[in-house]
Amino acid sequence: MMTTRQLQDEILRLKKEKDICILAHAYQSHEILEVADYTGDSYGLSQQAAKAPQKNVLMCGVRFMAETVKILSPEKKVYLSNSGAGCPMAEQLDVEMLSALKESNPDYTVVAYINTTSELKTICDVCVTSSSALKIVNNIDNDKILFIPDCNLGAWVEKQVPQKTFKFVHGGCPTHLRMSVRDVKKARAAHPEAKLLVHPEVSAMADYIGSTTGIMKYAEESDAKEFIIGTENSIVQHLQYECPDKKFYPLSKDCVCHNMKLTTLMDVYNCVCGQGGEE
């Protein structure tokens, strides 16, 4: 039998011994974040991995994130900590479907959210993150945009770029889609002094809209003392650790990404032992 602390200490020892850089997406559990070399959003993690001196990279997240790391660091061995951890939104389109969309919309620039498979990234025109989408779309010469796969993030960009014409496919994050206007009204009624911070994939009357790391940075730097968090509920826990003098509430108790929750600390341990994960 091993305690959480003992397991973490062994992971910390083994990752140094085996030259492994551990990346943990912000939606992972706090016990995993504590043993990671870098934590954050998917693209930011892939950039950190490219700069890291280690020759081996372990992604604690979902499949498209490990693929993105490999794209930016082709010379490194990249492992996914739990092979079953996928992303429903990334899998909503395949190459055949996107190829057909491009053929029927030849005058549109295809903008793909980073939450897509590596195969789709090879045939889109540009790839964006939630924090860079608005700036990149604004700078595209074409005024016709086909935004995939998340129509909610795309619609958020569309509202701020009214001079361009947008087309969307029916897609989005099932986790973020669990949050509704009703949840917003209920949370605001329960916590009237709290600031509402949401991810761009969430349609809500918010005090702040931004990426996951943007939400965390805002909460940490704000003078406010209470916050309603409109993204995956692990962020509530992480912020409670980071800001023990502030209070954080989930916008919805159902905003849980089951794919992110597949990865356990034991999965990470097995990976650094060479007995688990997928290269």
CSV table of N, CA, C and O in Angstrom, one decimal, residues 28 138 143 193 217 231:
chain,number,residue,atom,x,y,z
A,28,GLN,N,-6.8,18.4,-14.9
A,28,GLN,CA,-6.4,17.2,-14.2
A,28,GLN,C,-6.6,17.4,-12.7
A,28,GLN,O,-6.8,18.6,-12.2
A,138,ASN,N,-9.3,38.0,-36.8
A,138,ASN,CA,-9.3,39.4,-37.2
A,138,ASN,C,-8.2,39.6,-38.3
A,138,ASN,O,-8.4,40.5,-39.1
A,143,ASP,N,-12.7,37.4,-45.7
A,143,ASP,CA,-13.8,37.8,-44.9
A,143,ASP,C,-14.9,36.6,-44.7
A,143,ASP,O,-16.0,36.9,-44.2
A,193,GLU,N,-22.6,38.4,-4.8
A,193,GLU,CA,-21.3,39.2,-4.8
A,193,GLU,C,-20.2,38.6,-5.6
A,193,GLU,O,-19.2,39.3,-5.8
A,217,LYS,N,-5.8,33.3,-13.9
A,217,LYS,CA,-5.0,34.5,-13.7
A,217,LYS,C,-5.9,35.6,-13.2
A,217,LYS,O,-5.5,36.4,-12.3
A,231,THR,N,-16.3,26.8,-16.1
A,231,THR,CA,-15.5,25.8,-16.9
A,231,THR,C,-15.4,24.5,-16.1
A,231,THR,O,-16.0,24.4,-15.0
